[in-house]
mmCIF file of C-alpha atoms in Angstrom:
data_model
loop_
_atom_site.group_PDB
_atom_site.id
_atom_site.type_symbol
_atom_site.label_atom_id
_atom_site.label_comp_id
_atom_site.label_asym_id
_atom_site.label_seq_id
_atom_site.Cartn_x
_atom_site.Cartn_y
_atom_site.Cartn_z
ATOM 1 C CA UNK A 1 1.805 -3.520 -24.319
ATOM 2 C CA UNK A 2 1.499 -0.645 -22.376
ATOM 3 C CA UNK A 3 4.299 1.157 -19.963
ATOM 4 C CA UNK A 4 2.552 0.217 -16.692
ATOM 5 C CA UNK A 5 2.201 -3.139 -18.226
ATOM 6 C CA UNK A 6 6.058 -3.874 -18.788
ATOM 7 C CA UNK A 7 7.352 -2.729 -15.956
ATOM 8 C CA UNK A 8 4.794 -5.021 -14.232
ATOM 9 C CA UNK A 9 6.071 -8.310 -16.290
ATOM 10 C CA UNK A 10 10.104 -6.422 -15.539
ATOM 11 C CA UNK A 11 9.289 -7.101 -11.701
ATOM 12 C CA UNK A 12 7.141 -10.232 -12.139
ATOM 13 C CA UNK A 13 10.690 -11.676 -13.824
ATOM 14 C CA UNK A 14 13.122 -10.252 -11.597
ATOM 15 C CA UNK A 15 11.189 -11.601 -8.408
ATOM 16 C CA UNK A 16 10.629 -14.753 -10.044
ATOM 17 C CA UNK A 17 14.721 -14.972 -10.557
ATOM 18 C CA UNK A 18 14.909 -13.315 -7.012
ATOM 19 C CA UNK A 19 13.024 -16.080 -5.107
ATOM 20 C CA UNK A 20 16.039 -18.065 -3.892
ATOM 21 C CA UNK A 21 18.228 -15.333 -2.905
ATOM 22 C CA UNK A 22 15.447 -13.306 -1.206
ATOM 23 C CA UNK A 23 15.074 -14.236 2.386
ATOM 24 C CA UNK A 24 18.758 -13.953 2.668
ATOM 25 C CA UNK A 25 18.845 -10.495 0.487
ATOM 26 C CA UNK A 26 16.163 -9.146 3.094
ATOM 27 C CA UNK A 27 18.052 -10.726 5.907
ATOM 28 C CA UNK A 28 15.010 -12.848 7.354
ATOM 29 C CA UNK A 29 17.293 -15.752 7.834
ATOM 30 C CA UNK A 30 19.209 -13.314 10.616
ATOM 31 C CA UNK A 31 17.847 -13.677 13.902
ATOM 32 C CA UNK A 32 18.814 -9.857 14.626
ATOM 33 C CA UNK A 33 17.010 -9.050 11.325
ATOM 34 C CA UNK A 34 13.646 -10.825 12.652
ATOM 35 C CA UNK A 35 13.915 -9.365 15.825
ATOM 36 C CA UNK A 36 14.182 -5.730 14.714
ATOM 37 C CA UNK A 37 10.779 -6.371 12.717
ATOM 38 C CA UNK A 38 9.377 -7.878 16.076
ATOM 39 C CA UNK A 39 6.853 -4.849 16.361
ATOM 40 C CA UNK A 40 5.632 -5.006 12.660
ATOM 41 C CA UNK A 41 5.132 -8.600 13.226
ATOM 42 C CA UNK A 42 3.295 -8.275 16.316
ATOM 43 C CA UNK A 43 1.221 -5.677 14.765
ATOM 44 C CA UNK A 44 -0.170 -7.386 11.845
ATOM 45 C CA UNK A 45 -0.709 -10.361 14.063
ATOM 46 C CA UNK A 46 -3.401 -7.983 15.778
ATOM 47 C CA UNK A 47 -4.519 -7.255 12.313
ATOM 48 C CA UNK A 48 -5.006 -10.509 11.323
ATOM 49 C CA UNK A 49 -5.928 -12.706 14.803
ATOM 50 C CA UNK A 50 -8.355 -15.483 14.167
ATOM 51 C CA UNK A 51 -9.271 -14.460 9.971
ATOM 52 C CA UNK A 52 -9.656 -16.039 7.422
ATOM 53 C CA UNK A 53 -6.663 -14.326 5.365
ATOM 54 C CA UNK A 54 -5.994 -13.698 1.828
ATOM 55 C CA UNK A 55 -2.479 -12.944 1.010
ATOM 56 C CA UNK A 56 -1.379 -11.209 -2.220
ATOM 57 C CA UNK A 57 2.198 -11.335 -2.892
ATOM 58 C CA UNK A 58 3.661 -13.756 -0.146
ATOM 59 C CA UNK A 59 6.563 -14.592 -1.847
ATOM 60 C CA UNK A 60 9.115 -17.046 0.208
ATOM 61 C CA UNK A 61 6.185 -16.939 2.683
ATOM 62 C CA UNK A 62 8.640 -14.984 5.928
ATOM 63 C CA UNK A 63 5.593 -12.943 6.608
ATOM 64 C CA UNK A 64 3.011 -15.741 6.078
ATOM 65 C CA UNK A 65 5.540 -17.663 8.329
ATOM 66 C CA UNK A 66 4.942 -14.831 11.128
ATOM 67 C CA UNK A 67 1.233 -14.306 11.273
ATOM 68 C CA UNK A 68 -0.347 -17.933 10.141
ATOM 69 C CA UNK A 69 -0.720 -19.397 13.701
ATOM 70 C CA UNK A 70 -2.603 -16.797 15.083
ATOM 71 C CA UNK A 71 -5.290 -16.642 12.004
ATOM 72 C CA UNK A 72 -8.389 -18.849 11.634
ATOM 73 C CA UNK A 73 -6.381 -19.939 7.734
ATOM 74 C CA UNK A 74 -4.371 -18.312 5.530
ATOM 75 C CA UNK A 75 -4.336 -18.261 1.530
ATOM 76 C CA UNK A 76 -1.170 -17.073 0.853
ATOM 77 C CA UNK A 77 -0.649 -16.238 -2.813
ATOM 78 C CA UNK A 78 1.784 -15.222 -5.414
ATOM 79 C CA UNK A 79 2.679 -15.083 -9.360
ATOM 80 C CA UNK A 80 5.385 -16.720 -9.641
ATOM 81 C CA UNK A 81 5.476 -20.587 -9.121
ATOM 82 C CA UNK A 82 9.286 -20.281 -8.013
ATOM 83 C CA UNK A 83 8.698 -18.370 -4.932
ATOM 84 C CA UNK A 84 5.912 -20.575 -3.958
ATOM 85 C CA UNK A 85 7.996 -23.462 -4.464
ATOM 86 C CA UNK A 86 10.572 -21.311 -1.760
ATOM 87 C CA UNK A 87 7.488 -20.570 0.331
ATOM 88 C CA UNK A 88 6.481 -24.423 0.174
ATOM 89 C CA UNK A 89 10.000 -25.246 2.072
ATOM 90 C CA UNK A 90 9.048 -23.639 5.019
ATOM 91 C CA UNK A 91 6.724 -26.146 5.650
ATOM 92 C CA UNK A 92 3.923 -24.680 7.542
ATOM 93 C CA UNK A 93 1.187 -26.874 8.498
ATOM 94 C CA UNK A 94 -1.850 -27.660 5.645
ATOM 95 C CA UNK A 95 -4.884 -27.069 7.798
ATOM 96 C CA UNK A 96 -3.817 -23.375 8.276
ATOM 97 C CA UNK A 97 -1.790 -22.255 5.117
ATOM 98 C CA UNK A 98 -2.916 -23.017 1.229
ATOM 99 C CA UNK A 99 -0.589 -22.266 -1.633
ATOM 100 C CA UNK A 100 -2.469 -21.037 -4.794
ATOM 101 C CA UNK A 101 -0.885 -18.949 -7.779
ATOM 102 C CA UNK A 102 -2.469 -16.123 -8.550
ATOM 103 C CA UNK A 103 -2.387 -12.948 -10.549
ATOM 104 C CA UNK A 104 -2.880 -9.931 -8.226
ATOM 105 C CA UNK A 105 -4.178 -7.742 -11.043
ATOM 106 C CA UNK A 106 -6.424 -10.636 -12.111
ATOM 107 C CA UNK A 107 -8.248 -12.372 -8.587
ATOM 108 C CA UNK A 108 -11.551 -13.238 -10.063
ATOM 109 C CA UNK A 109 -10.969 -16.918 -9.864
ATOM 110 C CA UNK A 110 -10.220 -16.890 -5.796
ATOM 111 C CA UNK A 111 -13.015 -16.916 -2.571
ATOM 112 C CA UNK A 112 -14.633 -14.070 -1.763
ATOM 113 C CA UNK A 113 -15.341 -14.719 1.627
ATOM 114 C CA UNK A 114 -11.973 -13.351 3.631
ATOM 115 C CA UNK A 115 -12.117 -11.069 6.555
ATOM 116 C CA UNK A 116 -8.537 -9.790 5.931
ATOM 117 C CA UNK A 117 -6.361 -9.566 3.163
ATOM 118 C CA UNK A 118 -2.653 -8.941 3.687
ATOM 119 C CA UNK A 119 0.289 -7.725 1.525
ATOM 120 C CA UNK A 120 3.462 -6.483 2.490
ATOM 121 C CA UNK A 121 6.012 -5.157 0.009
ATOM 122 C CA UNK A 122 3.633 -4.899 -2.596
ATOM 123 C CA UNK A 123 1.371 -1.860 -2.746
ATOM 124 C CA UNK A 124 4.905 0.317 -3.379
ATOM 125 C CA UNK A 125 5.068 -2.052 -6.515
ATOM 126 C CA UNK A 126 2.060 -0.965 -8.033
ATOM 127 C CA UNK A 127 2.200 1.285 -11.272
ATOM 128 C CA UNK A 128 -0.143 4.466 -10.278
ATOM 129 C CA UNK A 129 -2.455 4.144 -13.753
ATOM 130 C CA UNK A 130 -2.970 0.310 -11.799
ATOM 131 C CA UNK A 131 -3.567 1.352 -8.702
ATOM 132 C CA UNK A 132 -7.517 1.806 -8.553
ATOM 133 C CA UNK A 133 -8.124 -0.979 -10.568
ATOM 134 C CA UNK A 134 -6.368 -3.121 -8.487
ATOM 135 C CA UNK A 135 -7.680 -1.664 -5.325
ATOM 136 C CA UNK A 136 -11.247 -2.203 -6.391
ATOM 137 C CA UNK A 137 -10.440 -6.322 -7.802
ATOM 138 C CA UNK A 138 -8.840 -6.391 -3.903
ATOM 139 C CA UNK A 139 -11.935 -4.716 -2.726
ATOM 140 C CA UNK A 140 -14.097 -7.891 -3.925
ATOM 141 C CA UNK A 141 -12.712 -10.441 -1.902
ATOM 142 C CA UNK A 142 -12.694 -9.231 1.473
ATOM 143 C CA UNK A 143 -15.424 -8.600 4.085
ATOM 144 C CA UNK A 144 -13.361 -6.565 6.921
ATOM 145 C CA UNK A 145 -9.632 -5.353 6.770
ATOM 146 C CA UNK A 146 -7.447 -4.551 4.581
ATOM 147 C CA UNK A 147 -3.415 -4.368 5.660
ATOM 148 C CA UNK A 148 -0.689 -3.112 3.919
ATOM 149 C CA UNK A 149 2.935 -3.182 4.941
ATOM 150 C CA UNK A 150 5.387 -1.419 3.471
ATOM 151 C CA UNK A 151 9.008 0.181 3.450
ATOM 152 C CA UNK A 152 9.920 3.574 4.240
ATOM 153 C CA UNK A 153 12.541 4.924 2.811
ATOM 154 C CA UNK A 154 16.688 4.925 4.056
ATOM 155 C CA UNK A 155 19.574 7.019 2.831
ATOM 156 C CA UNK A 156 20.176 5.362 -0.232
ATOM 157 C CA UNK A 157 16.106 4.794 -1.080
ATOM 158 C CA UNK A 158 15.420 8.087 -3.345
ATOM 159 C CA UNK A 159 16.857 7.387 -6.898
ATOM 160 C CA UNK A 160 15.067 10.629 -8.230
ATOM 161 C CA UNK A 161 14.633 8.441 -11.172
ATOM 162 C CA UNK A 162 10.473 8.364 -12.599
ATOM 163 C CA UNK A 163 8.812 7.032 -15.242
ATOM 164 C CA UNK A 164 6.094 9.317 -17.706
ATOM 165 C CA UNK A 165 3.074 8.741 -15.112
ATOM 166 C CA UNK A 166 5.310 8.863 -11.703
ATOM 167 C CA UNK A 167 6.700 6.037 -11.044
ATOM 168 C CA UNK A 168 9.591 6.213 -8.693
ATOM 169 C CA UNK A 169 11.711 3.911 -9.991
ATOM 170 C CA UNK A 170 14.838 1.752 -8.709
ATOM 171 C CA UNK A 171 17.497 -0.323 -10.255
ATOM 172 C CA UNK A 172 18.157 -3.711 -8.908
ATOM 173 C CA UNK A 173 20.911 -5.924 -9.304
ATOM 174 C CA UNK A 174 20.814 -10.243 -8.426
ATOM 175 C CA UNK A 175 23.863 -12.594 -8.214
ATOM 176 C CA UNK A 176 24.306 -13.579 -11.923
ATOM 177 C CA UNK A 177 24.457 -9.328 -12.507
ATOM 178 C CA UNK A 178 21.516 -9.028 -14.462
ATOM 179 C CA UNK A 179 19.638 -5.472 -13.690
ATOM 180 C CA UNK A 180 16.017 -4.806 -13.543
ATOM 181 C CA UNK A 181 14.110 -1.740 -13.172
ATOM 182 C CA UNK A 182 11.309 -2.308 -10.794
ATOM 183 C CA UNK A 183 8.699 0.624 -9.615
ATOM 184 C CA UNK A 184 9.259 1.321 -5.483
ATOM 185 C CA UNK A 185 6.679 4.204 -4.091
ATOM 186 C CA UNK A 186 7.677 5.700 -0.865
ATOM 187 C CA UNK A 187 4.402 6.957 0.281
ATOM 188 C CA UNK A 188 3.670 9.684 2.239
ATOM 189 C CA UNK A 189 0.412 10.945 4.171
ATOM 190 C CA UNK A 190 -0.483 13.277 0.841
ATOM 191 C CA UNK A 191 -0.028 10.121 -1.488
ATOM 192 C CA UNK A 192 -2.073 7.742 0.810
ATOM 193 C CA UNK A 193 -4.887 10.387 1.075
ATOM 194 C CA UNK A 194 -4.888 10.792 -2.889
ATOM 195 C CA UNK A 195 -4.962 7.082 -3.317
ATOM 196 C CA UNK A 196 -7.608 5.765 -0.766
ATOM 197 C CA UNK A 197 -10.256 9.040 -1.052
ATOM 198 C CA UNK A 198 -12.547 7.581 -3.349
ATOM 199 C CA UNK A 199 -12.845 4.435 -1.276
ATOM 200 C CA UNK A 200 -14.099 6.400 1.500
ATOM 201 C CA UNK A 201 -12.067 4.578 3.950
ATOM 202 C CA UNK A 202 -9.973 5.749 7.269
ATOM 203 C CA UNK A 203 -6.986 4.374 6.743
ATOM 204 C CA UNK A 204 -4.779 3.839 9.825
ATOM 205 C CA UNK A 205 -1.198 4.390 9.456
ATOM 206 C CA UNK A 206 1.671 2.934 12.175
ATOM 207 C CA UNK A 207 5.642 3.873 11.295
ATOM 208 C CA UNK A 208 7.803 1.830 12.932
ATOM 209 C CA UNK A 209 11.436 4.018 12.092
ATOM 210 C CA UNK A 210 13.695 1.453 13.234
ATOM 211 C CA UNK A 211 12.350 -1.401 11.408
ATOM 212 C CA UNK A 212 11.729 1.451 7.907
ATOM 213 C CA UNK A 213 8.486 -0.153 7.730
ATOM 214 C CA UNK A 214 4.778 1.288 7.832
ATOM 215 C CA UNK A 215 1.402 -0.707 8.146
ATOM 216 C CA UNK A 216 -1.527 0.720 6.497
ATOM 217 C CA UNK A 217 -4.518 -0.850 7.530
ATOM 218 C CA UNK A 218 -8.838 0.010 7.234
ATOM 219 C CA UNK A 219 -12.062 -1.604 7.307
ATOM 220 C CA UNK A 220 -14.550 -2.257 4.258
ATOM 221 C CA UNK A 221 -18.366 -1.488 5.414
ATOM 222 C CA UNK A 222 -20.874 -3.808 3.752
#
């Protein structure tokens, strides 16, 4: 098994041990919490207004939660069963939101026909020797936009700890004490350039410092 590999089956376990605690963890069950995301939210609602949505990654389902009314339907997927079980809870209504699990590295088996696929807190998960691979697999199911959300970094972010192919790395701790070592990019406008060139894409880029959150979104020409 390769580096990029284990580190990907590290995070898969530690978010699959993760999925009860993580709303609170995150503090999406705080009301002030929500509220400081409230321009994030509203702008991936713009991103994703009356699509049909694939989402990679959805975990408990807070974001799929925020967004779903406002899209034609959502797909919101994940590879662990236990956070979809978490996301199930929230109860959001059938004729908008399927549940599938899925394998973001491995989407053969789902539609091809979405006009916007969504993931947020994921891309900064992705080992770099996976990262055009997995672009391209993304690439095949979606006929429009293409949104990423992720974190930007706070005080404590930078561990200056990397793996052999760059890898920032971070340590994380859950409730029973057990520490895993999950991959967390921070990217900046050099990285993002070196990442999306070959796709010949514009990508859009909206920091929102209070909320330490960026959306990275671009369209996919036939």
């Amino acid at each position: 098994m390769s580096n990029a590999s284990k580190r990907i089956q590290e995070m898969q376990t530690y978010y699959h041990h993760r999925a009860a605690e993580y709303d609170v963890s995150m503090g999406y069950d705080q009301p002030e919490g929500v509220a400081q995301l409230a321009d994030v939210i509203e702008r991936l609602r713009q991103l994703v207004a009356g699509k049909r949505v694939l989402e990679i990654a959805c975990g408990p389902g807070f974001w799929t939660e925020q967004i779903y009314d406002c899209t034609h339907s959502v797909l919101a997927t994940d590879y662990n069963s236990s956070t979809l079980d978490q996301a199930a809870l929230k109860q959001l209504p059938p004729d908008k939101v399927q549940y599938q699990q899925a394998d973001a590295y491995q989407l053969a088996n789902l539609p091809c026909d979405f006009e916007v696929v969504l993931a947020v807190d994921w891309l900064a998960h992705v080992p770099m020797s996976r990262m055009r691979d997995f672009l391209c697999g993304l690439h095949q199911h979606v006929h429009g936009q293409v949104v990423f959300c992720d974190q930007l970094p706070g005080a404590q972010s930078w561990t200056g700890q990397y793996d052999a192919e760059g890898n920032h790395l971070q340590s994380r701790y859950l409730k029973d004490d057990a520490t895993y070592t999950v991959i967390k990019h921070f990217f900046s406008d050099a990285d993002i350039s070196a990442i999306f060139s070959e796709f010949q894409v514009n990508v859009a880029i909206d920091r929102y410092p209070d909320a330490r959150r960026m959306v990275l979104s671009y369209a996919l020409t036939p």
